XYZ file of C-alpha atoms in Angstrom:
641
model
C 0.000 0.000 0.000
C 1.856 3.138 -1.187
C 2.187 6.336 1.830
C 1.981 9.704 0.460
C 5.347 10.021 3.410
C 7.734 7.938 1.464
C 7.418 10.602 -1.542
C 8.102 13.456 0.360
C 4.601 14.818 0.853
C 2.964 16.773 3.291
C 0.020 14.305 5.736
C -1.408 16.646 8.083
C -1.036 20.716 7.835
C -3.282 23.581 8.936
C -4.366 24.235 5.656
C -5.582 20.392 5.309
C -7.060 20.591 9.554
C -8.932 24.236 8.102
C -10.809 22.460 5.469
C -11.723 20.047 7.093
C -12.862 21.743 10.089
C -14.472 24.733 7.547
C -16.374 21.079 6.066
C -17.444 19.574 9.353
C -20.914 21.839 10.595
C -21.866 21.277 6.414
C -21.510 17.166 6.246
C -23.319 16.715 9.684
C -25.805 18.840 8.607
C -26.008 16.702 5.418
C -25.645 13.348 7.631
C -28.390 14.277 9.468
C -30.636 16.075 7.261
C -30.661 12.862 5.012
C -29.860 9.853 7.455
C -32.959 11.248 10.272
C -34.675 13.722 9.088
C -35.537 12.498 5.242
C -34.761 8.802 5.601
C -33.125 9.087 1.674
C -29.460 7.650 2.555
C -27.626 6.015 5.011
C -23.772 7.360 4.679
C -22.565 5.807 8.020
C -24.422 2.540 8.424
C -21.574 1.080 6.100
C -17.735 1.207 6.703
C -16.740 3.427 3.604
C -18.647 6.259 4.485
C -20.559 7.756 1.266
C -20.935 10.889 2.044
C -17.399 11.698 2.772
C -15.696 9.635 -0.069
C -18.320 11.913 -2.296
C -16.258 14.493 -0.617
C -12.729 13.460 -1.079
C -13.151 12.491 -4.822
C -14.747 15.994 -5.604
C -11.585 18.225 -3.782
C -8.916 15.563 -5.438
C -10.729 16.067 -8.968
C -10.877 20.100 -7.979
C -7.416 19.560 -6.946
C -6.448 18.336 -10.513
C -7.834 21.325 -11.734
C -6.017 23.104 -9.275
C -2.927 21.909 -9.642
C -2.929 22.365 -13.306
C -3.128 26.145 -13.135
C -1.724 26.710 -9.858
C 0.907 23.991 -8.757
C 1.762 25.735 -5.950
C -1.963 25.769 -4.336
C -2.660 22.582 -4.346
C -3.268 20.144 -2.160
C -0.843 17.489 -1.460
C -2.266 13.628 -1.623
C -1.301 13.233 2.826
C -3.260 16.719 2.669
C -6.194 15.097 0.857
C -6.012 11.609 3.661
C -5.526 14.157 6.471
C -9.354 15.446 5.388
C -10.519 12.585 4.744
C -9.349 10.812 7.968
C -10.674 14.329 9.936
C -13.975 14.139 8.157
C -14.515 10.507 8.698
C -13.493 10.195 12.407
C -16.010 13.401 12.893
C -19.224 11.768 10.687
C -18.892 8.754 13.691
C -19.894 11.248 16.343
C -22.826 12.186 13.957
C -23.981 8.609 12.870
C -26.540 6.812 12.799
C -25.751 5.009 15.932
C -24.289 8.235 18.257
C -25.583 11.265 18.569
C -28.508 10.913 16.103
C -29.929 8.295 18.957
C -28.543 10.135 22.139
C -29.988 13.315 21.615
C -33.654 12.807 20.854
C -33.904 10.111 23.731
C -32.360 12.574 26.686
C -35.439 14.844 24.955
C -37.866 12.116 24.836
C -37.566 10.322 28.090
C -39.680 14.080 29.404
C -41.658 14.507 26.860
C -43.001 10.636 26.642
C -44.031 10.080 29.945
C -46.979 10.499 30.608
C -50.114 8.740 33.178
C -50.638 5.405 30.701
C -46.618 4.697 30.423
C -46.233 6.137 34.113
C -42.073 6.710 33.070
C -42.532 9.773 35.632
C -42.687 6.924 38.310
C -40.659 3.720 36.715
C -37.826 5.525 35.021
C -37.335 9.514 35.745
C -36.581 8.781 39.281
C -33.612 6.691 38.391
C -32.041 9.242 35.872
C -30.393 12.521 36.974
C -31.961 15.588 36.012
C -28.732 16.874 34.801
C -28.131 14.198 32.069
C -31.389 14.559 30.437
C -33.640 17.532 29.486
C -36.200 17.942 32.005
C -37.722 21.088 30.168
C -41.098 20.089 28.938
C -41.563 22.790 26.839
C -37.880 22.583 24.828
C -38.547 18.431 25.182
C -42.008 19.158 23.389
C -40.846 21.266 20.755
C -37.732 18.705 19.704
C -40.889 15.913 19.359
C -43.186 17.949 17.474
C -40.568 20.861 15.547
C -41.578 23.966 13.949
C -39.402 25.809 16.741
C -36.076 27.172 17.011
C -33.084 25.818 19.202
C -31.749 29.562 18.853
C -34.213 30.450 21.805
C -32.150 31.295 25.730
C -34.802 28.496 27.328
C -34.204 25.856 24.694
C -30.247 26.720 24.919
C -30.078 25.884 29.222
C -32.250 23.303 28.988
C -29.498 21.493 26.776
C -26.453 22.870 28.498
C -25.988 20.887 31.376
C -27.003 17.280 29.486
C -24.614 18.079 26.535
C -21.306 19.250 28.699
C -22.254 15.334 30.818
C -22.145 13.735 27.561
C -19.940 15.841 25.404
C -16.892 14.314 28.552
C -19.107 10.906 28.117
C -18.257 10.704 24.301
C -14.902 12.589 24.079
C -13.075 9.954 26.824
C -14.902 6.911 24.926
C -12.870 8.344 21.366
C -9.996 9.338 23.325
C -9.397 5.908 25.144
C -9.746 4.609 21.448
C -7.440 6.855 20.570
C -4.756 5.360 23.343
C -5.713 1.767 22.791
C -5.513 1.853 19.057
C -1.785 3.629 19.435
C -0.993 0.446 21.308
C -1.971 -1.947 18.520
C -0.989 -0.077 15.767
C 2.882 -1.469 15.584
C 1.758 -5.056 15.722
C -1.392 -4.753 13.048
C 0.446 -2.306 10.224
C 4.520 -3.562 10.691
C 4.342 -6.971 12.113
C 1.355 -8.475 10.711
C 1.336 -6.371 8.111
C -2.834 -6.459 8.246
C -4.101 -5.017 4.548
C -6.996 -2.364 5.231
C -8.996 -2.995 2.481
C -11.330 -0.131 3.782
C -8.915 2.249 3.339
C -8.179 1.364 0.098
C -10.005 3.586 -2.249
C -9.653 6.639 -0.315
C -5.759 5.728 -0.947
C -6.806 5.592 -4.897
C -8.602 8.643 -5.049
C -6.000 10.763 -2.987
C -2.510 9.464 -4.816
C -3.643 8.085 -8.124
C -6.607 9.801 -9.133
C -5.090 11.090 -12.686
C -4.173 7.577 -13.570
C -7.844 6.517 -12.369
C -9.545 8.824 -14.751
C -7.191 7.598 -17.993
C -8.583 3.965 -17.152
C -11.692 2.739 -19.493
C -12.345 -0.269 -16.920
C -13.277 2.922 -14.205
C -15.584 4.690 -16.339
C -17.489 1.545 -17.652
C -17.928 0.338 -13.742
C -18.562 4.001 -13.157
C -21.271 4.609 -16.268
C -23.298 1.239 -15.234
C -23.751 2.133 -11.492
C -24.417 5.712 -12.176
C -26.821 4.964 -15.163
C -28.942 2.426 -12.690
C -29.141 4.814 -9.798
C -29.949 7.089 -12.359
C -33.083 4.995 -14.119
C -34.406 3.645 -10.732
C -34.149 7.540 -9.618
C -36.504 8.592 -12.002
C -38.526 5.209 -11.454
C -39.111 6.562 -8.006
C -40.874 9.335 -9.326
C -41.994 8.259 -12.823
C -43.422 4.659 -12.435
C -43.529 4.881 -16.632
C -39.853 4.482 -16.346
C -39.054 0.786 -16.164
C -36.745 0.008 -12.835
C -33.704 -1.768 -13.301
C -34.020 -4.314 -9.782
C -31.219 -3.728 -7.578
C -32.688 -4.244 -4.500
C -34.371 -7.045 -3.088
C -34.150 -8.401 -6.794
C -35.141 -11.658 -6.233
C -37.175 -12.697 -2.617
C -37.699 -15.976 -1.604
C -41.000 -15.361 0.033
C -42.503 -16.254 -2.988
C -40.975 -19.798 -3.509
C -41.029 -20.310 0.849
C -44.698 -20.768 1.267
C -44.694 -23.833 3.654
C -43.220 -24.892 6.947
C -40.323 -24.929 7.817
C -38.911 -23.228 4.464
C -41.196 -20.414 5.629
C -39.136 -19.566 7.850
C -36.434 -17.846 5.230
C -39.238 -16.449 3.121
C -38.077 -13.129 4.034
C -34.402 -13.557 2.624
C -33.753 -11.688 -0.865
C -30.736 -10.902 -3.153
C -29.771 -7.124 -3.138
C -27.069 -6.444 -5.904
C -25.981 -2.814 -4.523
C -22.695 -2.274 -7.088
C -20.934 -0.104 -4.457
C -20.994 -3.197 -2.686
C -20.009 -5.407 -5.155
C -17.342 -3.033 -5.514
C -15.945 -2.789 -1.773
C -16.437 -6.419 -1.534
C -13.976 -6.852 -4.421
C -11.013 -5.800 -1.884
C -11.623 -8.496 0.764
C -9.646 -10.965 0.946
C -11.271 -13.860 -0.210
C -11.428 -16.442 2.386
C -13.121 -13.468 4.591
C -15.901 -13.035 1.809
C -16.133 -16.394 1.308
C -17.037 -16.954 5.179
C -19.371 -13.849 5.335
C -21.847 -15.253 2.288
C -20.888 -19.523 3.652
C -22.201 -18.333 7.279
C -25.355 -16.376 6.048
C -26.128 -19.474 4.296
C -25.388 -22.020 7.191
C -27.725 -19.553 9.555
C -30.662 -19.968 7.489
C -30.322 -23.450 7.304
C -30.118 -22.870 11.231
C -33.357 -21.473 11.100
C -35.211 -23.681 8.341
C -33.799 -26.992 11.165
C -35.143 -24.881 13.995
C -38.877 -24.519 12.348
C -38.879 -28.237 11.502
C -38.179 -29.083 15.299
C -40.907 -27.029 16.007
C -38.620 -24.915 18.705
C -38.136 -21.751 16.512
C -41.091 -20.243 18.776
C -39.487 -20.795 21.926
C -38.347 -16.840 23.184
C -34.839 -15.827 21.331
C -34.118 -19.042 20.052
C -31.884 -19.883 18.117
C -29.980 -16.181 20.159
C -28.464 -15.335 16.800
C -27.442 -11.880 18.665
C -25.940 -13.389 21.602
C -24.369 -15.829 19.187
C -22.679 -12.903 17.363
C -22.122 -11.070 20.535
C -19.971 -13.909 21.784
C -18.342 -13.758 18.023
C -17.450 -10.228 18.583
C -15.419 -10.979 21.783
C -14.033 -13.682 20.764
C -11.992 -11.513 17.881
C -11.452 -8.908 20.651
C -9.822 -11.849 22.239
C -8.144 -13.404 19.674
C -6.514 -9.779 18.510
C -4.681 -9.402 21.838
C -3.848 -13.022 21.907
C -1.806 -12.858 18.173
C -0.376 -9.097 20.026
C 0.653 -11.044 22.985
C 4.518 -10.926 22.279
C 3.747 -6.950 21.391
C 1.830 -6.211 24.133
C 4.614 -7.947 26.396
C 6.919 -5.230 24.664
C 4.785 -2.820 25.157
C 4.596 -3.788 28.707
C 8.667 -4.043 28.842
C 8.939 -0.294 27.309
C 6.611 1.539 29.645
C 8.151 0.061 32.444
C 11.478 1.415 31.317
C 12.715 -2.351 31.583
C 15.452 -3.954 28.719
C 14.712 -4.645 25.205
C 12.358 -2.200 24.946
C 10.136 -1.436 21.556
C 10.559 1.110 19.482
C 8.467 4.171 20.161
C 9.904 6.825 17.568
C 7.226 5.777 14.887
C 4.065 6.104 17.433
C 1.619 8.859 18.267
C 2.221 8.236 21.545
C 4.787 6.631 24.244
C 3.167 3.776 25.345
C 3.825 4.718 28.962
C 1.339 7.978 27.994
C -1.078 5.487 26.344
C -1.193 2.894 29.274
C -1.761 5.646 31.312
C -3.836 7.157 29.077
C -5.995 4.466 28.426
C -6.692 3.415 32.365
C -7.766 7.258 33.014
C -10.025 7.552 30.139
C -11.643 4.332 31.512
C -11.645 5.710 35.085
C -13.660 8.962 33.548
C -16.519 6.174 31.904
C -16.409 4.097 35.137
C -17.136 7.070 37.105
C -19.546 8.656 34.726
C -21.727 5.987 35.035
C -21.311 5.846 38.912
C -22.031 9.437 38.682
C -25.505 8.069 36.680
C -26.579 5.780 39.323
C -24.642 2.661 38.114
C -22.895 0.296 40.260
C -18.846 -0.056 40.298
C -18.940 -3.407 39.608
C -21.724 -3.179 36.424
C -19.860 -0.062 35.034
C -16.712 -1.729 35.456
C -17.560 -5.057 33.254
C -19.689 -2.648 30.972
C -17.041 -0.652 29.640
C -14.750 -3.584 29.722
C -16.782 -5.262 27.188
C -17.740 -2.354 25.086
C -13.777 -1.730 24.578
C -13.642 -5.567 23.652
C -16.171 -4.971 20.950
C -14.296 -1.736 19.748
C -11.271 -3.960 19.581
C -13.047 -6.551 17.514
C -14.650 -4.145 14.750
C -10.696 -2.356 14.158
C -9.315 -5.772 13.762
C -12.089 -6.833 11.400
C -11.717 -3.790 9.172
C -7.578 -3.592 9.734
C -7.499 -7.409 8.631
C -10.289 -7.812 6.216
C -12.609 -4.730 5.765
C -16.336 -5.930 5.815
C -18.349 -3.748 3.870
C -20.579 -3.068 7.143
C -20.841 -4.472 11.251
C -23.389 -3.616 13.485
C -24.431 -5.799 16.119
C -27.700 -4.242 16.811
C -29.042 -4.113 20.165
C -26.564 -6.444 21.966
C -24.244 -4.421 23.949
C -22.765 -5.402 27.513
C -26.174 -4.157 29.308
C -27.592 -7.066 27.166
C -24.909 -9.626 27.867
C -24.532 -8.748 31.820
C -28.759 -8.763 31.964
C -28.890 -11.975 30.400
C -26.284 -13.462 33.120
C -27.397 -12.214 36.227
C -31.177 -11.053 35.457
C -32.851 -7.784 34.796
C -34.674 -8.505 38.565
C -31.324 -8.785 40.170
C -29.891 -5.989 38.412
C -30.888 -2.840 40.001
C -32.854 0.003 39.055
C -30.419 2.663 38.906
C -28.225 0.005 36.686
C -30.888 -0.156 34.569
C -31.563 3.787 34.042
C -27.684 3.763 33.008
C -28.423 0.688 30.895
C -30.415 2.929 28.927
C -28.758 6.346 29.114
C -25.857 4.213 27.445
C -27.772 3.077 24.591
C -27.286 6.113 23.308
C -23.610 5.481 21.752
C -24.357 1.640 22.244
C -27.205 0.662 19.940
C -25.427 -0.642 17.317
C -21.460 -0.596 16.140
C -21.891 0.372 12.583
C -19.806 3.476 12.124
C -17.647 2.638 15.123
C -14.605 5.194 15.912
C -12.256 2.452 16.638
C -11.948 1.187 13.017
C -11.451 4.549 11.863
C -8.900 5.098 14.251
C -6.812 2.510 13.252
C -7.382 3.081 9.754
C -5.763 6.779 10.344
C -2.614 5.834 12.019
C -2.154 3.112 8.826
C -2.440 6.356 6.877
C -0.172 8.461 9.036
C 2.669 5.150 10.050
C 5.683 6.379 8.487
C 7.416 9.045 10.901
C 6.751 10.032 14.617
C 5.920 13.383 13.610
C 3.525 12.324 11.054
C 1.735 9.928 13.952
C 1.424 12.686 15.947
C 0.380 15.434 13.971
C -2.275 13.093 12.644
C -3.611 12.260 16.430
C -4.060 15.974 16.613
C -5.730 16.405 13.879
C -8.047 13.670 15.117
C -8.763 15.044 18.572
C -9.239 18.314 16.794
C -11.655 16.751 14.631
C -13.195 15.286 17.648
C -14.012 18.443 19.665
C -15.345 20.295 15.756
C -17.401 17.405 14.642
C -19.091 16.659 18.342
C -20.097 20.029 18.351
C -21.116 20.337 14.435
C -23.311 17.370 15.199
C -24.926 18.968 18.543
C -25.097 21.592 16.512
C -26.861 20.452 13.232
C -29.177 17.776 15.581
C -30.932 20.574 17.582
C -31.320 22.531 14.843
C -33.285 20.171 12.489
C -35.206 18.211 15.282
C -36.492 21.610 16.219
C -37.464 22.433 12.830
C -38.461 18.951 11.874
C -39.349 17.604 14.811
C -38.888 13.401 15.135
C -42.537 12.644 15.849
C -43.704 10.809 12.503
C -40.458 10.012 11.794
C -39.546 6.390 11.677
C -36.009 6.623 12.753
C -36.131 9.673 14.823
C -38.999 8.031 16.571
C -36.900 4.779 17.105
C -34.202 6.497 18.330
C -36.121 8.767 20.837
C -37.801 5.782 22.031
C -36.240 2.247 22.206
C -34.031 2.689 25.231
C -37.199 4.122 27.593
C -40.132 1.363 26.323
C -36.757 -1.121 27.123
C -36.520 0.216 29.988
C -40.439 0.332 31.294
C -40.619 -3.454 30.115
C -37.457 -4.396 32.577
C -39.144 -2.290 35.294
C -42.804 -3.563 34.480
C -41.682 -7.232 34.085
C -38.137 -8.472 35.924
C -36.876 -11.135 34.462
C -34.257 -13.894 35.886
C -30.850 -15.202 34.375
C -31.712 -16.297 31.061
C -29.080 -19.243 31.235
C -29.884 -20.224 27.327
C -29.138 -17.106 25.902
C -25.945 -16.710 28.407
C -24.953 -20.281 27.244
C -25.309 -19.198 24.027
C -23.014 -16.171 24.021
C -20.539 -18.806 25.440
C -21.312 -21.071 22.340
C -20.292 -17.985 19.872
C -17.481 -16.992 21.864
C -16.016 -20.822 21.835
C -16.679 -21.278 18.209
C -14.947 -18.247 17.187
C -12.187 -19.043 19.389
C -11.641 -22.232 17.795
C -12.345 -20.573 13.788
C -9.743 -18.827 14.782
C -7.084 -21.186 16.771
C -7.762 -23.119 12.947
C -6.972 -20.500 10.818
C -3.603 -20.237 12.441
C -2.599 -23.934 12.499
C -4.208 -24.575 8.756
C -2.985 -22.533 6.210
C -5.961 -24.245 3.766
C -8.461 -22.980 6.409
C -11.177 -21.357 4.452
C -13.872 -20.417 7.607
C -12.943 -17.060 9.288
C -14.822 -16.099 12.503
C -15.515 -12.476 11.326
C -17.916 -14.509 9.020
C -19.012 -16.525 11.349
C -19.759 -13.230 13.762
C -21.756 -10.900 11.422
C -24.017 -13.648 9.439
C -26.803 -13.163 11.528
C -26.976 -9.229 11.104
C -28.989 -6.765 9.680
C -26.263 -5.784 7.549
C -25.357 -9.203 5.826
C -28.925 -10.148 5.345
C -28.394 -7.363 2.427
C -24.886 -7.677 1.720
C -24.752 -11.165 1.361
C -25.895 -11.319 -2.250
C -22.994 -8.734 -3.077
C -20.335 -10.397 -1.093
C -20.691 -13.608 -3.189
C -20.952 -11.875 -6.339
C -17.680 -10.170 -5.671
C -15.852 -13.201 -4.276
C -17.054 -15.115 -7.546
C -15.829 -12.469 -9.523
C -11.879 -11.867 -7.460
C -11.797 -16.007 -7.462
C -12.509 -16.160 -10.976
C -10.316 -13.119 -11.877
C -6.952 -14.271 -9.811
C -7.178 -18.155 -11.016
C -7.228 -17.576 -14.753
C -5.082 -14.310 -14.704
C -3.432 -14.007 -11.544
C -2.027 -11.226 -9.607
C -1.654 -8.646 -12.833
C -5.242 -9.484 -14.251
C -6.703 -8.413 -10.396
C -4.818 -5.178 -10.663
C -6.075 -4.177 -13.930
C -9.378 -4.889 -12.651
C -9.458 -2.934 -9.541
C -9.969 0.065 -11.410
C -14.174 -1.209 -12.918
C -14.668 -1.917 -9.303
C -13.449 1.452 -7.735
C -15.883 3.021 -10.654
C -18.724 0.856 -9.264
C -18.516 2.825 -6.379
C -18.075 6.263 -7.076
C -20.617 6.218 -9.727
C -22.770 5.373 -7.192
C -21.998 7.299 -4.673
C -21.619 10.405 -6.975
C -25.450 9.475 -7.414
C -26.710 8.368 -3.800
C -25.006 11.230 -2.673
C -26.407 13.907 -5.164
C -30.300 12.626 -4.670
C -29.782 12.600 -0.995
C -29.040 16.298 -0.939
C -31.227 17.104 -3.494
C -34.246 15.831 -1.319
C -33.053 17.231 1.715
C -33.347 20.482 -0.085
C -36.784 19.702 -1.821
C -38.502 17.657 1.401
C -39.556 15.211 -0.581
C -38.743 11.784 -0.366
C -36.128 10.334 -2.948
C -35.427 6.851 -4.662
C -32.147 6.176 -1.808
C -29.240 3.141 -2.964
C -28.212 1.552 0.436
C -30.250 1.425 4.005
């Protein structure tokens, strides 16, 4: 993977950090606009985020221009990653599972209670007044809009709740920061992990002039543009005949009878930006990804023949994954082990030491740096009501999870993870029992779901993938860690920012996903108050089964080079994600197999180019109708969600 460094060029400078900073109140605005408030496009529920590749290819193509007239104006290719990495690590704090949940639910939680729900006895007395909005009036107005956030009432009733969460979310990216510092040595120059993710933002920053010569681009670039194109106008104009993308083929109507039934609502989506970021996985990972989605369903078709499939949660296919999850968390600091020892050795000051000089940080300042930023979380949610002990193992697994999702996209680069509604409040209730939990446990349960609802566009990954970009000096590492807590502080405030001000306008009542968000973790909530629950030992035992089976996919895969079954596969087959993906990954995996037998390692270079254009075009397009109804309020024809 070529590094804009080992030419001579310039990664991170104020000019780059100023554009991207300048860019940051405009893309959450657009993130939010079009994600929340319009439903038309959903930029960070994949890992390549649309929106901001969109971005990146329009300033390197201006840049061209640029650079043509004016050599000495334009932007370097590091200067082009540096706002790309900026803008990426700042669209996570405005995503679709952040801030666009947390800040309707601290509004909602007043708003919605009311003498049928009774939340003003089963929930609000658990919660401190200071994390959530206990203004009726300002809570009223976010539900219903057609108000102003630019009012002195609406303004205090959001100050204290947003400096709580604002240290909340800022010590959550910043012990990221540390812990991905740590790894970075062992993932980029020992095991040399690929980052397929980062791969076309690579493309479009160093070799865009080459790209646009290529005739394989523009053909993969002309046949996803022209179909988001014809099934853009289809959305309006029913006269114009659709070209099926998605859900192109259901098996709902072929599945009419027990137990096939039970897959009837499986379909093939053939999203080319998909196809196209599936290309760059390596193929035993998207061989696993489409081999598991298969193997589940089967799960689920031997489940309805038994006649158990109605029994509650069975067959757990979240606690499953969750238990997938940690065992990669585990299984990444198990292949680090002789690192981390070094590590260990170094900040201690004891012999043999590691090198530091290529790191963002010492790794004395990142142990340290790491154990206070968890001290800050711990004690937030004591401060919340939580127990030390619940906190403790709470943030303990959510960092295990992080882990996971940066070594999945550092080693293999799924097109999308998520893990819906299976964090560690899930995992500890399920062991010990919502009834023997605690109230005030519970009311941080739910608080948290704000940032923990899903692990789509997860900070972590994009972490990781930044100090790849940014590994070849110690200056370089650094500057680029500023530039990301820069980034941090801009983008959680452009998102606070653009949030208020469209739920006041808009308002989330009516709104499918604003209403989700605003609600889940309180009707949660009132069901674990209304009806305690014990230890569910099945679903516990089968977290244990994931975690075991992963373990084991992955004790294989180092022992058997022929190994074909990878336990990232194995971990996001169940999800909401590869339900639509799956379709894609295969197609792409047929295609890369196909390609590298018959013409080998030259053949799958010349071909990377037709895939890259599969997903620009589309974006170019997804992107473009996504604003363009935002701007209208009207609904649009939207690619991916």
């Amino acid at each position: 993977m070529p590094h804009p460094e080992e030419n001579g060029h310039r990664t991170v400078t104020w000019r780059a950090m100023g554009i991207a900073c300048a860019l940051m109140p405009l893309m959450a605005m657009w993130v939010v606009q079009t994600e929340l408030i319009w439903y038309t496009g959903h930029s960070t529920a994949i890992s390549l985020f649309f929106h901001v590749t969109t971005v990146l290819f329009l300033l390197a193509l201006l840049n061209l221009l640029i650079k043509k007239r004016w050599p000495g104006a334009a932007l370097d290719p590091g200067e082009l990653l540096t706002i790309y990495v900026m803008l990426s690590v700042a669209a996570t704090l405005c995503s679709h599972d952040m801030l666009q949940v947390l800040i309707p639910m601290l509004s909602h939680v007043t708003h919605g209670a009311d003498l049928q729900n009774r939340w003003g006895d089963l929930i609000l007395p658990h919660l401190p007044s200071w994390a959530i909005v206990t203004d009726k009036a300002a809570a009223a107005d976010m539900s219903v809009g057609n108000a102003s956030m630019y009012r002195r009432s609406v303004l205090l009733a959001w100050a204290k709740p947003i400096a709580f969460w604002s240290v909340v979310i800022l010590a959550i990216m910043a012990g990221f920061t540390f812990l991905m510092s740590i790894f970075r040595q062992a993932w980029t120059e020992k095991e040399r992990l690929s980052y397929p993710v980062i791969q076309i933002p690579l493309i479009l920053s160093t070799g865009l002039k080459k790209l646009l010569t290529n005739r394989l681009f523009w053909i993969g670039f002309g046949i996803a543009f022209a179909i988001d194109v014809v099934n853009g106008l289809n959305f309006h104009f029913p006269s114009v005949p659709e070209i099926p993308i998605i859900r192109a083929f259901e098996l709902r109507e072929y599945c009419i009878e027990r137990p096939w039934n039970a897959i009837a609502n499986v379909g093939i989506n053939l999203y080319p930006f998909v196809i196209g970021l599936a290309f760059f996985l390596p193929t035993d990972l998207a061989f696993s990804c489409w081999f598991f989605f298969i193997m589940y369903q089967m799960q689920r078709v031997i489940t309805a023949s038994l006649g158990i499939e109605e029994l509650p949660g069975f067959p757990f296919a979240g606690e499953q994954a969750a238990g997938g999850y940690m065992a990669i968390g585990l299984l990444s600091i198990w292949l680090a082990r002789r690192h981390l020892a070094g590590v260990w050795r170094t900040a201690l000051g004891k012999s043999d030491p590691l090198d530091e000089s290529r790191e963002a940080f010492k790794y004395r300042t990142a142990l340290v740096g790491l154990l206070v930023c968890m001290m800050i979380l711990v004690g937030c949610g004591i401060a919340l009501g939580g127990g030390p002990i619940a906190m403790t193992v709470f943030f303990l697994v959510f960092f295990l999870y992080g882990l996971a999702i940066a070594r999945m996209r550092a080693e293999l680069g799924p097109p999308a993870h998520d893990l819906h509604y299976m964090g560690p409040e899930f995992l500890i209730n399920n062991a010990v029992g919502t009834a023997n939990v605690g109230a005030k446990n519970l009311g941080t349960f739910s608080l948290f779901f704000g940032f923990n609802r899903a692990y789509r566009a997860h900070y972590a990954a994009h972490c990781a993938e930044a100090l790849k970009l940014a590994q070849s000096s110690k200056l370089t590492a650094r500057s680029m860690v500023v530039a990301m807590l820069i980034s941090l502080v801009v983008g959680f405030y452009s998102a606070v920012w653009a949030l208020l001000h469209c739920l006041y306008v808009h308002g989330y009542s009516g709104r499918g996903a604003g209403v989700a968000f605003a609600t889940n973790a309180w009707t949660r909530m009132e069901s674990w108050m209304n009806f305690p629950q014990p230890a569910r030992i099945a679903a516990s035992v089968a977290t244990l089964f994931g975690l075991f089976f992963a373990l084991f996919l992955g004790a294989m895969r180092t022992r058997l080079t022929w190994w074909l079954w990878h336990p990232v596969g194995f971990a996001v087959c169940s999800s909401w994600s590869m339900d639509k993906l799956w379709a894609c990954i295969f197609v792409a995996w047929l295609a890369k197999s196909l390609i590298t037998r018959y013409g080998g390692a030259k053949a799958y270079q010349s071909a990377i180019p037709f895939f890259v254009g599969l997903v620009i075009g589309e974006f170019l397009v997804g992107s473009f109708l996504g604003i363009l109804g935002a701007i209208l309020r009207i609904e649009v024809y939207h690619f991916w969600g």
